[in-house]
């Protein structure tokens, strides 16, 4: 009876129709011999008719009562009770405050917000459901009505901007299909996207911009063999059309970068795969993207995001070094930078720091997908970074790179399946931002202290000599070096001082 009572107050609302149908049946079973059962049955039939007429519910979710405004759309805040998140300093115990991230504070000559350039990933934060291969969704955000309608997409977009504003983050990242539903044809899909993007543009105001946009080229079954590396020409062409549109939309929203993540650009077995041909196709695809970027006057950076596997067994953009070699082979080096995702780096058997440094020393460090994996789990767990040591290493690379702009830190990270409160979305981002802010402070301490750099400088000091200079300038041939060895005899080899380096590093944390 309690269950039915709570539904009966809502069953006249059109928005609740789809929920009512499910719940109404339960009520009917419970109450089918009573008067109220008959009334409910009647209401159910009315709703079934209305459901058929309005196949897609277009209004406020059913369980919200007063939160639905007069026009049937969401009324009021999405995150009531969550204040604008402020910096309160390290002694604060408030979970909804920054302890280390103080946006305006200057560290090594730059504001923290300019070093860090944080971004929220729409797909995890607003489309993540907590589902995994073994279990159904666990998260039911109050504004979700269970549909993938345009009305729902718009409501989600409003929630996204309230979230960004409360968090004080000026950037967001999206896939085309996260933000708007697929239609029956590409034309219809594009027009759905245009409708939602127009709202996003309005909600962005003057301050908020996409850090990057991208095309989702991995979820739809057409992409099962890949997109640019599919064995099917029609799929290659479809992917091209999708990227074309996603680039236009990113440009329209003022996006600063555009990402290519080769989700299914790889193979399951070489027995049925022409790897050389697939890689050539991928290069042709990226060349066409460069040409189109120039044609539409999009000045953002094109980024490739390496990942070794998952979903395919072997992905072509395995890690930073592999991607770099691909770009070099196809003459694309000047056109792309890399988006290094920490959890992808560790999946490929490196540390995040390794892949950042590989990108940086080649002039390719463009953006970071800030997340972390789990040492006990062998896949992309996409957790928010909490390890201060890892964050400090990351920030050492970023500082050496002079920052990431026009790139930034995108939280390609999700709540654990078991975290189901709306406030957990805030707590997770605050914790991730504080971790990186702490990493920045520690890295600055290490740089200002100078003893780690001095240890490294000393380690290579034998090259700070005349002969060292000749070697580094490429002027020392083998005969010349042999002559020196004959004179010197056995070289003296110094300690690497690893434990001392670790001690200095730890003292900054
Ligand atoms: C998946 C990737 C993906 C990209 C964008 O593992 O990290 O989320 O960042 O397509
Ligand atoms: Ni990513
Ligand atoms: Ni990832």
Coordinates of N, CA and C in Angstrom, one line a residue, residues 26 84 97 152 154 198 239 241 251 254 264 286 292 342 360 378 393 396 453 479 507:
X26 N 2.8 -3.4 -10.3 CA 3.0 -4.0 -9.0 C 1.8 -3.6 -8.1
X84 N 28.9 26.1 -3.4 CA 30.0 26.4 -4.3 C 31.3 25.9 -3.5
X97 N 35.2 20.8 0.6 CA 36.0 22.0 0.4 C 37.4 21.5 -0.1
X152 N 16.0 14.4 -22.1 CA 16.8 13.9 -21.0 C 18.3 14.4 -21.2
X154 N 19.2 17.1 -22.6 CA 19.2 18.6 -22.2 C 19.3 18.7 -20.7
X198 N 23.5 23.3 -29.0 CA 23.0 24.7 -28.9 C 22.8 25.1 -27.4
X239 N 32.8 6.6 -40.1 CA 33.7 7.2 -39.0 C 34.1 8.6 -39.4
X241 N 32.7 10.7 -41.4 CA 31.6 11.6 -41.3 C 31.3 12.0 -39.8
X251 N 34.6 22.8 -32.3 CA 35.0 24.1 -32.8 C 33.9 25.2 -32.4
X254 N 33.9 26.2 -28.9 CA 35.2 26.9 -28.5 C 36.1 25.9 -27.8
X264 N 38.9 1.0 -30.9 CA 38.9 -0.4 -31.5 C 39.8 -0.4 -32.7
X286 N 43.8 10.2 -40.4 CA 44.3 11.3 -39.6 C 44.7 12.5 -40.5
X292 N 40.7 18.8 -42.6 CA 39.4 19.3 -42.3 C 39.5 20.4 -41.2
X342 N 47.0 8.2 -17.4 CA 47.8 7.5 -16.5 C 47.5 6.0 -16.4
X360 N 57.0 14.3 -23.4 CA 57.6 15.6 -23.2 C 58.9 15.8 -23.9
X378 N 44.1 -5.7 -13.5 CA 44.8 -5.5 -14.8 C 44.0 -4.8 -15.9
X393 N 55.2 13.1 -9.2 CA 55.9 12.7 -10.4 C 55.3 13.3 -11.6
X396 N 56.0 16.9 -11.8 CA 57.4 17.3 -12.2 C 57.5 17.3 -13.7
X453 N 67.7 17.8 -8.4 CA 68.3 18.2 -9.7 C 69.8 18.1 -9.6
X479 N 87.7 5.8 -32.9 CA 89.1 5.8 -32.7 C 89.6 6.7 -31.6
X507 N 60.9 13.3 1.2 CA 60.9 14.5 2.2 C 60.0 15.6 1.7

